[in-house]
Short mmCIF file of C-alpha atoms in Angstrom, two decimals:
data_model
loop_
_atom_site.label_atom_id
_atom_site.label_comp_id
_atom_site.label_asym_id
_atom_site.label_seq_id
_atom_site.Cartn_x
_atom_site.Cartn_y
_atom_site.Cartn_z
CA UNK M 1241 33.65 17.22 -8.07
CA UNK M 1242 32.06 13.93 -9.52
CA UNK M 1243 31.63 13.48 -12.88
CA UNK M 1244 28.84 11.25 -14.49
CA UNK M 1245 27.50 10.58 -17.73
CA UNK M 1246 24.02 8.84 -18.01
CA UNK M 1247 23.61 5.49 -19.85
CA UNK M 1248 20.24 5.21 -21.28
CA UNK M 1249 17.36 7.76 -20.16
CA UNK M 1250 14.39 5.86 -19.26
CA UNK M 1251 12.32 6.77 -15.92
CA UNK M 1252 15.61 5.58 -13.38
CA UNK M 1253 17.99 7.85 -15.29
CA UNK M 1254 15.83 11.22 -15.78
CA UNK M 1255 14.96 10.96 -11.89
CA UNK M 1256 18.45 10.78 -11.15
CA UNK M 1257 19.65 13.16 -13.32
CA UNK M 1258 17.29 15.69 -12.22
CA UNK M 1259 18.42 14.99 -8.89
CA UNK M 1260 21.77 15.37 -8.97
CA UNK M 1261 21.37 18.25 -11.70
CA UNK M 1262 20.72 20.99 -8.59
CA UNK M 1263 24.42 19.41 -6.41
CA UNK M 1264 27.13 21.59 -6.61
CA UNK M 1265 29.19 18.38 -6.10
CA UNK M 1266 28.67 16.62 -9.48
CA UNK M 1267 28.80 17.52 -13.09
CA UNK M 1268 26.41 15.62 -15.25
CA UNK M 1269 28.76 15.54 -18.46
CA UNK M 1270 27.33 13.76 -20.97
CA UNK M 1271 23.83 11.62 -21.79
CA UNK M 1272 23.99 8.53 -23.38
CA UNK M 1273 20.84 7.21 -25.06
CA UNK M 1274 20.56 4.75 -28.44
CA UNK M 1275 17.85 7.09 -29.66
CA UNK M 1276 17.59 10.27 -29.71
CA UNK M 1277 15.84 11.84 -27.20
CA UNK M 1278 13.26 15.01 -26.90
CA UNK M 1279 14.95 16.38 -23.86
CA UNK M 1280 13.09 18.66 -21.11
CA UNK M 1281 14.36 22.21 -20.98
CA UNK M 1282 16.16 21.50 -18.20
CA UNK M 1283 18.00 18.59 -19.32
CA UNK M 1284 18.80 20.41 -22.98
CA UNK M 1285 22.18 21.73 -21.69
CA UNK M 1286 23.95 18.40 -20.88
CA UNK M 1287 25.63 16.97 -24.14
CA UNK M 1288 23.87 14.28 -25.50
CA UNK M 1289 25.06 11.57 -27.79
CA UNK M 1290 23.48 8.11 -29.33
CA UNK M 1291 27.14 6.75 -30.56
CA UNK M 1292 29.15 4.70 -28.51
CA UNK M 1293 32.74 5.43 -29.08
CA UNK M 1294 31.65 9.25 -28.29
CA UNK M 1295 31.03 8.60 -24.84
CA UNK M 1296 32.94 11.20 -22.76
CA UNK M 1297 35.21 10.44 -20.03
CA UNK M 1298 33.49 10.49 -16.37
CA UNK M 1299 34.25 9.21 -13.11
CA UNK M 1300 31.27 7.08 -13.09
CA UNK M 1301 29.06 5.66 -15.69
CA UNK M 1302 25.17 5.30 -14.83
CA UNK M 1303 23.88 2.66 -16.78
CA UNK M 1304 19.72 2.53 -16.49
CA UNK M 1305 18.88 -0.04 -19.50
CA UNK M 1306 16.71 -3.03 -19.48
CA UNK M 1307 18.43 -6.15 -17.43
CA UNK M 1308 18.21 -8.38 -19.99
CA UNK M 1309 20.64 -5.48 -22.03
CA UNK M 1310 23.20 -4.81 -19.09
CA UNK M 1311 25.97 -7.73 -20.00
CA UNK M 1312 25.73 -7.07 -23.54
CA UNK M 1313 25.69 -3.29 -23.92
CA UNK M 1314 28.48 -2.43 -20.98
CA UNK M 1315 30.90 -5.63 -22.95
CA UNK M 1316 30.51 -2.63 -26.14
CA UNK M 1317 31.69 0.13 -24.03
CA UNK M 1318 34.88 1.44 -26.00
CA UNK M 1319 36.77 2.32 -22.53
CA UNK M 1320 38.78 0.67 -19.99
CA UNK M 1321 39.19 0.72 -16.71
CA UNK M 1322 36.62 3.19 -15.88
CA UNK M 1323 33.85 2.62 -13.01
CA UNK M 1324 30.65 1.60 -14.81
CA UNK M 1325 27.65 0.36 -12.51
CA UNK M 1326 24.18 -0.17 -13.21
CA UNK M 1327 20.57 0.32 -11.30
CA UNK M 1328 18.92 -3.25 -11.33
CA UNK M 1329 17.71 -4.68 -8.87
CA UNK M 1330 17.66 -7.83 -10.60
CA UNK M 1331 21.05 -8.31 -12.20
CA UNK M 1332 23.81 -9.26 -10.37
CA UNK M 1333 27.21 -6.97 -10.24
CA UNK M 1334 29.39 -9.83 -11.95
CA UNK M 1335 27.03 -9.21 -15.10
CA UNK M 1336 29.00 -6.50 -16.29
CA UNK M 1337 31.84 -6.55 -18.99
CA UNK M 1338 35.56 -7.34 -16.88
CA UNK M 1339 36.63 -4.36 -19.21
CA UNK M 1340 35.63 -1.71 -16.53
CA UNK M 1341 35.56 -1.55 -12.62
CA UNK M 1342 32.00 -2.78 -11.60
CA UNK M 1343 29.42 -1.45 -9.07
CA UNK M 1344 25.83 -1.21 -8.12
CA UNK M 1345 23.62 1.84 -7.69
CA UNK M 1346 20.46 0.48 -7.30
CA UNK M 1347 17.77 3.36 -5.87
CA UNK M 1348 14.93 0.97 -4.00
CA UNK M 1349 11.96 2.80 -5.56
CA UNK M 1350 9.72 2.59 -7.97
CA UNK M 1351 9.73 5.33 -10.87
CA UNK M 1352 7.24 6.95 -13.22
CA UNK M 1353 8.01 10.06 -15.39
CA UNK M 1354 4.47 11.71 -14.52
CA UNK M 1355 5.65 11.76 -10.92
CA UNK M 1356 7.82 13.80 -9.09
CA UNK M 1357 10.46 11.74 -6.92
CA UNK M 1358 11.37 12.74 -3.61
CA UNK M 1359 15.21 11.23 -3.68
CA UNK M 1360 15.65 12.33 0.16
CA UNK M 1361 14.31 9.10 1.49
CA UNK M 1362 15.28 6.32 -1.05
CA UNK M 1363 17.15 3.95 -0.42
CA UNK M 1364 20.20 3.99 -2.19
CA UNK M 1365 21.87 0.28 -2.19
CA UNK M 1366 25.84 0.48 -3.47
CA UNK M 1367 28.06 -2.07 -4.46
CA UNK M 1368 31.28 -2.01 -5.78
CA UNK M 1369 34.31 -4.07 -6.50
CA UNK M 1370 37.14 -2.19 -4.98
CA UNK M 1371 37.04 -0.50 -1.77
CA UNK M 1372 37.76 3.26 -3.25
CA UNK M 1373 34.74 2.58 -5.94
CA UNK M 1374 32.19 1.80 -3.23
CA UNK M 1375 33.26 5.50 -1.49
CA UNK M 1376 33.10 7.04 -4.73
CA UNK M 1377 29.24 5.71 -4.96
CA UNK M 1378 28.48 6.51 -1.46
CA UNK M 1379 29.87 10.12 -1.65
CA UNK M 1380 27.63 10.28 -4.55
CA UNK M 1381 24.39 8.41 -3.21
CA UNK M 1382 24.85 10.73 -0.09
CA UNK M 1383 24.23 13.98 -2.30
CA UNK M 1384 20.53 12.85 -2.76
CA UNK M 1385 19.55 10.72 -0.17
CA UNK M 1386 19.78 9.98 3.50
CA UNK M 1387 19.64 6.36 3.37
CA UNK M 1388 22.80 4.88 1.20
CA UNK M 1389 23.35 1.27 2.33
CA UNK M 1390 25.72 -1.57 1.21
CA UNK M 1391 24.15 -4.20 -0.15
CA UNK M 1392 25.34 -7.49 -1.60
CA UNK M 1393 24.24 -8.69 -5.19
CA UNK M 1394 22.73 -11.83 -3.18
CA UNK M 1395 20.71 -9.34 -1.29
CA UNK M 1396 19.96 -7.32 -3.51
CA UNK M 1397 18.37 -10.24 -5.41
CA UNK M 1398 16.34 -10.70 -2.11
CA UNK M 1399 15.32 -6.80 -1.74
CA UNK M 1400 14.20 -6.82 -5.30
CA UNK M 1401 11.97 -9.94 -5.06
CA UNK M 1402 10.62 -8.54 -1.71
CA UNK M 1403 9.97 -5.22 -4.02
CA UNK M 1404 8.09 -7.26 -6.43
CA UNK M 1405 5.78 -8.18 -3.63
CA UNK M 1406 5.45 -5.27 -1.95
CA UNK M 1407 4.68 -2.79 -4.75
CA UNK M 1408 4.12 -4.85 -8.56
CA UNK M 1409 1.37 -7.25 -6.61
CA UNK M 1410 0.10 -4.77 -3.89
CA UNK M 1411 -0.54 -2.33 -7.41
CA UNK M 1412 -2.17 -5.39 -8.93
CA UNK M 1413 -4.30 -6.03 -5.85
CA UNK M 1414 -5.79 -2.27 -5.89
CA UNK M 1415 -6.49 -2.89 -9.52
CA UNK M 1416 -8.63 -5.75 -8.59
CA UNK M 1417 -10.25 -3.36 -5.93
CA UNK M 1418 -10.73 -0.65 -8.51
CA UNK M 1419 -12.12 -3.17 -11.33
CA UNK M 1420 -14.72 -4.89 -8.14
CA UNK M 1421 -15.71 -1.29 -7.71
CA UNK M 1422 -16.10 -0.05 -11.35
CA UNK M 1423 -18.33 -2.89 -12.19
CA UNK M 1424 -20.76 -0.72 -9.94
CA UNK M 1425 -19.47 2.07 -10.94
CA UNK M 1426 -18.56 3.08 -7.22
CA UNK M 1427 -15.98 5.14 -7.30
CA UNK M 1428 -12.10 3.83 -6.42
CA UNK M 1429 -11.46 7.51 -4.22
CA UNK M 1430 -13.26 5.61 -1.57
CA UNK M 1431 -10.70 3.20 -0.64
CA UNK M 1432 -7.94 5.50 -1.26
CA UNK M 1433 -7.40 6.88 2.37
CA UNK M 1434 -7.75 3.11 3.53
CA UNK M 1435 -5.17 2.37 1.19
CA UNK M 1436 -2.67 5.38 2.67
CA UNK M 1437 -3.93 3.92 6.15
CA UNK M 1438 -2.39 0.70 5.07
CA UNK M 1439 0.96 1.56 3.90
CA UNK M 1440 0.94 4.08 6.54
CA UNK M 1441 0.58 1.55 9.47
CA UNK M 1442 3.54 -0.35 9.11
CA UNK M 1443 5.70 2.45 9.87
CA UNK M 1444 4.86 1.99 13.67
CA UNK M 1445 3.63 -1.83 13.63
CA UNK M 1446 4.87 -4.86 11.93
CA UNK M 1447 2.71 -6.43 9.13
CA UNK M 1448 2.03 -9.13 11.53
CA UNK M 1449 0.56 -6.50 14.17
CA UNK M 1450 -1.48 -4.65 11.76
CA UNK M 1451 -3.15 -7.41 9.93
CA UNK M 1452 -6.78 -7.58 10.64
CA UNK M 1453 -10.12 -8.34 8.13
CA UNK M 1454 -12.43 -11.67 7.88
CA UNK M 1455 -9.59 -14.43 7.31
CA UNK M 1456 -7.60 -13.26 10.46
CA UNK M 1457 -10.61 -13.59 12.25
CA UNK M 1458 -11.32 -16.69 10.26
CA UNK M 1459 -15.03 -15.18 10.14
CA UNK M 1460 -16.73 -17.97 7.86
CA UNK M 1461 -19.97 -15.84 7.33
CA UNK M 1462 -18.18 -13.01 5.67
CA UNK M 1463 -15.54 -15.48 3.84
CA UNK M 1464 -18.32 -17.29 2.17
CA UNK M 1465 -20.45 -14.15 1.31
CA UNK M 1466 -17.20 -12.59 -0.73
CA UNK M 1467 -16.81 -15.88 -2.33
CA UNK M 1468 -19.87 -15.78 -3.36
CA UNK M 1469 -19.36 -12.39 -4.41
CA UNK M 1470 -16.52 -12.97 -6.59
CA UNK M 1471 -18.96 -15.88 -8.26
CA UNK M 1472 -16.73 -17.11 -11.20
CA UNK M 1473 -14.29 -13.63 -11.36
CA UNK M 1474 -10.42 -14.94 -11.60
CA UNK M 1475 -10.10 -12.73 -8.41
CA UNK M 1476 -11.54 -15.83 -6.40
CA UNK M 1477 -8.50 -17.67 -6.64
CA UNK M 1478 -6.39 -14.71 -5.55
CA UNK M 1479 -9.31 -14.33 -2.77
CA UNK M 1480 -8.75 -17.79 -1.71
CA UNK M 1481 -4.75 -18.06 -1.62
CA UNK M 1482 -5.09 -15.33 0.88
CA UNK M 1483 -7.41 -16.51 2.93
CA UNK M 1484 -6.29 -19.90 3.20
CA UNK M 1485 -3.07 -18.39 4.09
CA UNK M 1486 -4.05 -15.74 6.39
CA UNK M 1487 -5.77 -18.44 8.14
CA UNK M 1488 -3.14 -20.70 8.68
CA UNK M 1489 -0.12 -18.04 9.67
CA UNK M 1490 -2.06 -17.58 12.56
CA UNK M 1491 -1.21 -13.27 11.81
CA UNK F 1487 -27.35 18.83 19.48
CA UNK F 1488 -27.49 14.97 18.43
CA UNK F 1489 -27.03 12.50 21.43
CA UNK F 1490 -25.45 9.21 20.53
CA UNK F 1491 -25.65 5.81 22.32
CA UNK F 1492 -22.06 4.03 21.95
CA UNK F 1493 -22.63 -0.12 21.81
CA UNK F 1494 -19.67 -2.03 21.84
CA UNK F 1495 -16.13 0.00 22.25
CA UNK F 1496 -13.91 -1.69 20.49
CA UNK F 1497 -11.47 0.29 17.86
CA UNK F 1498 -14.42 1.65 15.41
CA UNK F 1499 -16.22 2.89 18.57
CA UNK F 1500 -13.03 3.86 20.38
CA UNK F 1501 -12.05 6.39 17.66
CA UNK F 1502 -15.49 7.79 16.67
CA UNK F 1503 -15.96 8.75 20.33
CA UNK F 1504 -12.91 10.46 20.50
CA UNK F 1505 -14.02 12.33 17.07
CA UNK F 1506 -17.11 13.09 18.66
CA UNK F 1507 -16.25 14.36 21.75
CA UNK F 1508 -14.65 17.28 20.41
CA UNK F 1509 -18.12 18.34 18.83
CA UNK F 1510 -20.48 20.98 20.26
CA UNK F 1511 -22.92 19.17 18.42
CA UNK F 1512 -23.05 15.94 19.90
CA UNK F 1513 -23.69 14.75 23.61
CA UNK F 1514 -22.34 11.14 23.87
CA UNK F 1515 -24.84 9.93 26.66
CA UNK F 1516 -23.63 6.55 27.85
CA UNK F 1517 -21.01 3.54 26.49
CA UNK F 1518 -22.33 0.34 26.82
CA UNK F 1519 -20.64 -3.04 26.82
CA UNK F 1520 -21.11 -6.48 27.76
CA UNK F 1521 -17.91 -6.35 29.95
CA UNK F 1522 -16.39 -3.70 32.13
CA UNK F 1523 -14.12 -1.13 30.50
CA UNK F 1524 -10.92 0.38 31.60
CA UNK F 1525 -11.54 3.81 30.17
CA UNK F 1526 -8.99 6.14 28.89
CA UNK F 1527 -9.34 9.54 31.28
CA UNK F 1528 -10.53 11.01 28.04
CA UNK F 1529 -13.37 8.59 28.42
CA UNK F 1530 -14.11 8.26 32.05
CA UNK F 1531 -16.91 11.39 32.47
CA UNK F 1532 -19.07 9.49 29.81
CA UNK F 1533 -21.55 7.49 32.05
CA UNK F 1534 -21.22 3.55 31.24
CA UNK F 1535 -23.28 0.42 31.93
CA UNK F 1536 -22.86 -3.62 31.47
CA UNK F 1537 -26.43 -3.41 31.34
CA UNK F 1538 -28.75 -3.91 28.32
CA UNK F 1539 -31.85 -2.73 30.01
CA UNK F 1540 -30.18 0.37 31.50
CA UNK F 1541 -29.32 1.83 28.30
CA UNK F 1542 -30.38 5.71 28.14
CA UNK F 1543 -32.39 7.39 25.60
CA UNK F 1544 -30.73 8.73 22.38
CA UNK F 1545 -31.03 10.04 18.95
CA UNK F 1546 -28.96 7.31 17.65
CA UNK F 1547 -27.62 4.46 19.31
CA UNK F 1548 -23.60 3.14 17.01
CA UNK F 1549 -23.21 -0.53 17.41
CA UNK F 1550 -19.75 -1.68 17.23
CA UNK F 1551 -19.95 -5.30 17.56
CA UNK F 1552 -19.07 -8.74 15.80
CA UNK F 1553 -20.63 -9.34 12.52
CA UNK F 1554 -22.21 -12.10 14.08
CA UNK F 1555 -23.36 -10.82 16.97
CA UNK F 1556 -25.13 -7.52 15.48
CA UNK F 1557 -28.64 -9.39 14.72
CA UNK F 1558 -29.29 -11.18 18.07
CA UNK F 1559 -27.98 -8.06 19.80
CA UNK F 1560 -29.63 -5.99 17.97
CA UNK F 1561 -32.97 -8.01 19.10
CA UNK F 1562 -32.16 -7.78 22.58
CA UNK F 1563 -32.54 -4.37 23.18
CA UNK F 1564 -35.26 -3.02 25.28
CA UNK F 1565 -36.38 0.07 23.94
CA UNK F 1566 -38.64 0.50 20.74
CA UNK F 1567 -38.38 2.34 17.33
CA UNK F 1568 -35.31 4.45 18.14
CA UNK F 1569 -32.35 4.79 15.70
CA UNK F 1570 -29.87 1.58 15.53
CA UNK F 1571 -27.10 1.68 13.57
CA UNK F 1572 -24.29 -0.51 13.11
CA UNK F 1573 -20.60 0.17 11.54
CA UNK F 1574 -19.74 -3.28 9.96
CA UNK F 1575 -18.80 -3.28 6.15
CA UNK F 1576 -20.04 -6.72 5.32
CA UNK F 1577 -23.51 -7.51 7.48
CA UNK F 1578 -26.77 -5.85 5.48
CA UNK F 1579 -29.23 -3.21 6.70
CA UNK F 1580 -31.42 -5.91 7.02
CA UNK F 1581 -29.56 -7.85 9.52
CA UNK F 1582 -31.10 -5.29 12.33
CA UNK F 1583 -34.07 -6.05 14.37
CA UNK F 1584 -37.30 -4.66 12.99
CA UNK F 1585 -37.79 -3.04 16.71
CA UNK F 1586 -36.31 -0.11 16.11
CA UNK F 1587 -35.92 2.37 13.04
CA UNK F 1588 -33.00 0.34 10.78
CA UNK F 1589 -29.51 2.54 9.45
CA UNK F 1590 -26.01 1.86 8.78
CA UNK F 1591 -22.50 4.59 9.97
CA UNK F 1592 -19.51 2.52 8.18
CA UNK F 1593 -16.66 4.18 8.54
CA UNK F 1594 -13.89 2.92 5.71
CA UNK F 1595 -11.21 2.91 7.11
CA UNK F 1596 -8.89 0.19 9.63
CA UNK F 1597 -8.78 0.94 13.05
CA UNK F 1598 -5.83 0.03 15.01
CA UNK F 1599 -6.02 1.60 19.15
CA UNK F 1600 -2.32 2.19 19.45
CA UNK F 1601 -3.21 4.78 15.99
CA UNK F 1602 -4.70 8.09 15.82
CA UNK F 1603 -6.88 8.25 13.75
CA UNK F 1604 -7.48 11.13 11.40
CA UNK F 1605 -11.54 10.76 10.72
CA UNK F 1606 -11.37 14.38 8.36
CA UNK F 1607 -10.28 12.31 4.94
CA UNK F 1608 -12.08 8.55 6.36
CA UNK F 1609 -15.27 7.78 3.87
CA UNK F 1610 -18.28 7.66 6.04
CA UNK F 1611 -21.02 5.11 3.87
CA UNK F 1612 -24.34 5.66 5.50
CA UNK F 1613 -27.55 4.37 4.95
CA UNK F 1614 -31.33 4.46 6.70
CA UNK F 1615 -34.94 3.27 5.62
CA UNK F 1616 -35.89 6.55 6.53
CA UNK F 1617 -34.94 9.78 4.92
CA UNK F 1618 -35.06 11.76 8.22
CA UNK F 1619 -32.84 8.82 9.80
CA UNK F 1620 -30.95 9.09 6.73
CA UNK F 1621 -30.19 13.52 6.87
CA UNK F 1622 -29.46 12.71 10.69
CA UNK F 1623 -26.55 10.10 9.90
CA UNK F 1624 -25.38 12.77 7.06
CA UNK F 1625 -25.13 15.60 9.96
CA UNK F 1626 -23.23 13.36 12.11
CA UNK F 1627 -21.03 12.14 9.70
CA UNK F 1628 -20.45 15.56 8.24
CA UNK F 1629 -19.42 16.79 11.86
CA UNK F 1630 -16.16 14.05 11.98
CA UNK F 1631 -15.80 13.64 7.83
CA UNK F 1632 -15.74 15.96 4.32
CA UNK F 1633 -16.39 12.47 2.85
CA UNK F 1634 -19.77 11.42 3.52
CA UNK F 1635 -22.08 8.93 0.90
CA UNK F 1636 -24.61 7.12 1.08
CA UNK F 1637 -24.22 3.70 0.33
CA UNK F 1638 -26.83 0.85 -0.26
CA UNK F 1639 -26.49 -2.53 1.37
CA UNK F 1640 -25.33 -4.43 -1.59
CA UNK F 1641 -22.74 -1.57 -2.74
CA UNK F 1642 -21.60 -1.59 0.80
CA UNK F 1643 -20.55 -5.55 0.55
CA UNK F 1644 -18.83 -4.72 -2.39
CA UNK F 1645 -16.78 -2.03 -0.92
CA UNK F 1646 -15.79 -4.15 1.66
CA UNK F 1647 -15.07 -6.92 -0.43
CA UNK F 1648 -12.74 -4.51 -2.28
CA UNK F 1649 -11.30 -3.50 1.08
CA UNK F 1650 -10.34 -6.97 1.70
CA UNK F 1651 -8.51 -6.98 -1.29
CA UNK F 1652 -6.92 -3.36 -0.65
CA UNK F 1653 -5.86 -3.80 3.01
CA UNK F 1654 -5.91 -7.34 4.24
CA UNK F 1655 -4.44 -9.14 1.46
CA UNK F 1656 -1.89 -5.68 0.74
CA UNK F 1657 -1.06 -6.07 4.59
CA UNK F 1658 0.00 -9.36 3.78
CA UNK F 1659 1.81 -8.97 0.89
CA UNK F 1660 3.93 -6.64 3.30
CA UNK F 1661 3.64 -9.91 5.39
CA UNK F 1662 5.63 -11.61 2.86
CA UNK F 1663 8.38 -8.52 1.77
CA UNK F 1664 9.18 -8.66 5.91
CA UNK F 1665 9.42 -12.28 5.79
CA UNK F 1666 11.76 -12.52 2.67
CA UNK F 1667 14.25 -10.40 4.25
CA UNK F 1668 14.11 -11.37 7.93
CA UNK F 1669 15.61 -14.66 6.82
CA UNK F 1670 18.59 -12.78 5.35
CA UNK F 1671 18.46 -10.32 8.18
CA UNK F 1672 17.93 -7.55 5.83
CA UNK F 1673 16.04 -4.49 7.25
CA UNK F 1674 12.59 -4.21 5.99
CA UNK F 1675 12.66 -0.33 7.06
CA UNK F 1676 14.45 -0.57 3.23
CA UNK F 1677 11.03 -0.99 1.54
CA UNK F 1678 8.88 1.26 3.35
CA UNK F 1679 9.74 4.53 1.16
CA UNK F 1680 8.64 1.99 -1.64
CA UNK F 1681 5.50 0.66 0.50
CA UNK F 1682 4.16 4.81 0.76
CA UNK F 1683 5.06 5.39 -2.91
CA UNK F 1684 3.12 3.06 -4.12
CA UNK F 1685 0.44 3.56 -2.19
CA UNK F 1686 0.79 7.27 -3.01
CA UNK F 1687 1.00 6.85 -7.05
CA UNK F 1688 -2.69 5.78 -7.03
CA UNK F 1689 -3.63 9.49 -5.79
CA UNK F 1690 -2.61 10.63 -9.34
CA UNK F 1691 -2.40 7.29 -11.65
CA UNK F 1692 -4.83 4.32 -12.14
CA UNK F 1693 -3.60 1.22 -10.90
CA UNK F 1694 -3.59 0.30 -14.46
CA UNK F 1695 -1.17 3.00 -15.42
CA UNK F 1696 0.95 2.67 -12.25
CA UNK F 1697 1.68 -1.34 -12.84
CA UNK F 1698 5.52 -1.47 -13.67
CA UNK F 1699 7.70 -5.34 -12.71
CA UNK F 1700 8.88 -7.67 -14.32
CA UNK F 1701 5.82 -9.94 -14.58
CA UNK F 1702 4.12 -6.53 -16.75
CA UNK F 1703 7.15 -6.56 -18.72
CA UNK F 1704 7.10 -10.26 -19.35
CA UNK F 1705 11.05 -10.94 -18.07
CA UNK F 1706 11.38 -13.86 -18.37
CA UNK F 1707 14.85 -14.06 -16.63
CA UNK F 1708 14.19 -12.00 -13.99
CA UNK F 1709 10.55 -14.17 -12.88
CA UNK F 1710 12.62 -17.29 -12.99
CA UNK F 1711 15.32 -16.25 -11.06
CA UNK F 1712 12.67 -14.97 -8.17
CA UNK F 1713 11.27 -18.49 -8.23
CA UNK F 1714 14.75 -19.96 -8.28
CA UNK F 1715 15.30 -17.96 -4.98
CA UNK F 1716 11.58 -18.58 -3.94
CA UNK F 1717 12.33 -22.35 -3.98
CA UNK F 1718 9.60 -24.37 -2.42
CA UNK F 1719 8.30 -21.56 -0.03
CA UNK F 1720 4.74 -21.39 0.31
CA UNK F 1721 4.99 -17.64 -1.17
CA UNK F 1722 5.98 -19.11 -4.69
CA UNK F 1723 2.12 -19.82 -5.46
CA UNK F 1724 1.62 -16.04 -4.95
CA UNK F 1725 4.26 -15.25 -7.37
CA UNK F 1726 3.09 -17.17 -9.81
CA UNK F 1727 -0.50 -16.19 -9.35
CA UNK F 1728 0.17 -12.66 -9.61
CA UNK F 1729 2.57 -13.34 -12.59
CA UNK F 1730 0.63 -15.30 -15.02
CA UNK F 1731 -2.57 -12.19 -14.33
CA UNK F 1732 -0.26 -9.76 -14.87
CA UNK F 1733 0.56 -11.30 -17.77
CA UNK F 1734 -2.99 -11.86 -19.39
CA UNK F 1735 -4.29 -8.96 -18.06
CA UNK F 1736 -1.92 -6.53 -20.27
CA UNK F 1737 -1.46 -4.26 -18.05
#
């Protein structure tokens, strides 16, 4: 039996929580959160605490907080010698306090509380200082997913700035497509199963294979009529950078 | 029963046939295109020429063809007000010869050949100068499609404007994820439960509300680190593009 207790309770945390809440193979002991928290039914019989030196002990310590809060707040811990990891993508394992064992348990995916999160296919990247610690976090990664990998901070740093690509801009991109349409008032639904299409493809081709549209075909007509399009809209420069570089990859 | 004339049989006109044939409502009489075809078995009872002037009579003739090619074409063909539609997202109504009686089948989605395509869920945009042309293209799309609307010319450029933005450019953000990791040797089958996810949120959220990163939550350690590692790649003007309009844009 594993025993955890949650550090901080933002989107990362609940997910995990509620997905390790149904494994006979872990006992969620305790939630740690600075404030105090309006818990969901389901989360209201784990003890909860917002004081530090109450922490309970655990075999591992989840620590979901905001990077920038990660050195600081795991150097305040009142234990020793425990294994403490956090979920960043961003932050690298030697950020955390000397005062505890270190490791990673970084789920690749991108949460929201509205949404339901199927943990089955997420990548689960581990790190850990000692060899034992690492086991430990892949026994535990393998109770809710398939797909628990080793990954080093360095990559890590690379898979997370990949992830910004791949999912923060790609979301901003379909926000310009929304805001083109709305200023119509067409409605968005219309490019949605082209969008599904599009994430969809690359399971079977590589983005090189599957690019197609007016810049890969370097079709000047069409270029210049969405230029012209876009007028004086901000989303001509993004229209541009793209096109310029679709152009020249020769995708 | 609706017959349909197939110009052109490239991936748009490779996948509607294959919709169609399945229909008890449609004949497809002939496939026409400028060069000689090795047909798919599926394909081989359809009768096909190389031949403008031996094209057969039809309710509607689908021209799949270059952008640029669809007006000459278009005024090469022998026959007199019949039907003509084409299936390009960015060339107007307008573009088609005044021969024959003028419409428009877009299909919204991209078509790849080595992917089925599943035409129940693709947007069909049509669009006629007639209304009888116009309940015809609405029958025939309704036989392949729940989703069919019509769509004027100048709506239509703006959809695929935003399509650009939505697929093309997305597909190469994906471009870019791949090519992050390949130099590290890091498998990009890591960010394709991420890729799906995010494409799925937008079923449920706005792209508005589905924005998360570090750009949105203006980390400042985190952006400089990615263009620490981004270095002088070509893929650091994209970061920074998408940063600083994630940034004004409060989203």
């Amino acid at each position: 039996m594993i025993s955890v207790v949650f550090i901080g309770f933002g989107n990362v945390n609940f997910h995990l929580c509620k997905a390790l809440l149904g494994s006979d193979f872990v006992t969620v002991k305790q939630i740690f959160n600075r404030n105090v928290l309006d818990l969901n039914s389901e989360f209201q019989k784990i003890p909860f605490t917002d004081t530090i030196s109450e922490i309970k002990d655990a075999d591992i310590y989840i620590m979901a907080i905001p990077d920038d809060a990660i050195a600081a707040f795991s150097e305040s811990l009142s234990f020793k010698n425990k294994l403490v990891v956090h979920t960043s993508g961003a932050v690298g394992m030697n950020s955390l306090s000397n005062n505890n064992r270190k490791g990673i348990f970084y789920p690749l995916q991108s949460f929201s509380k509205q949404r339901e999160a199927d943990y089955s296919n997420i990548p689960i990247c581990i790190e850990a200082e000692k060899n034992q610690d690492l086991e430990l976090l892949r026994t535990l990664g393998k109770i809710i997913s398939k797909n628990v990998v080793e990954i080093s901070s360095d990559e890590r740093a690379k898979l997370h700035l990949a992830a910004v690509f791949v999912n923060n801009f790609v979301n901003y991109l379909y926000h310009i497509g929304n805001d083109i349409l709305d200023k119509d008032s067409i409605s968005f639904d219309l490019l949605k199963p082209l969008i599904m299409e599009t994430a969809g493809k690359i399971s079977s081709l590589t983005p090189l294979e599957a690019q197609t549209g007016p810049a890969k075909r370097n079709d000047i007509k069409t270029i210049e009529k969405h230029l012209h399009l876009l007028g004086d809209s901000p989303y001509a420069e993004f229209y541009e950078l793209f096109t310029n570089a679709l152009k020249k990859t020769n995708v």
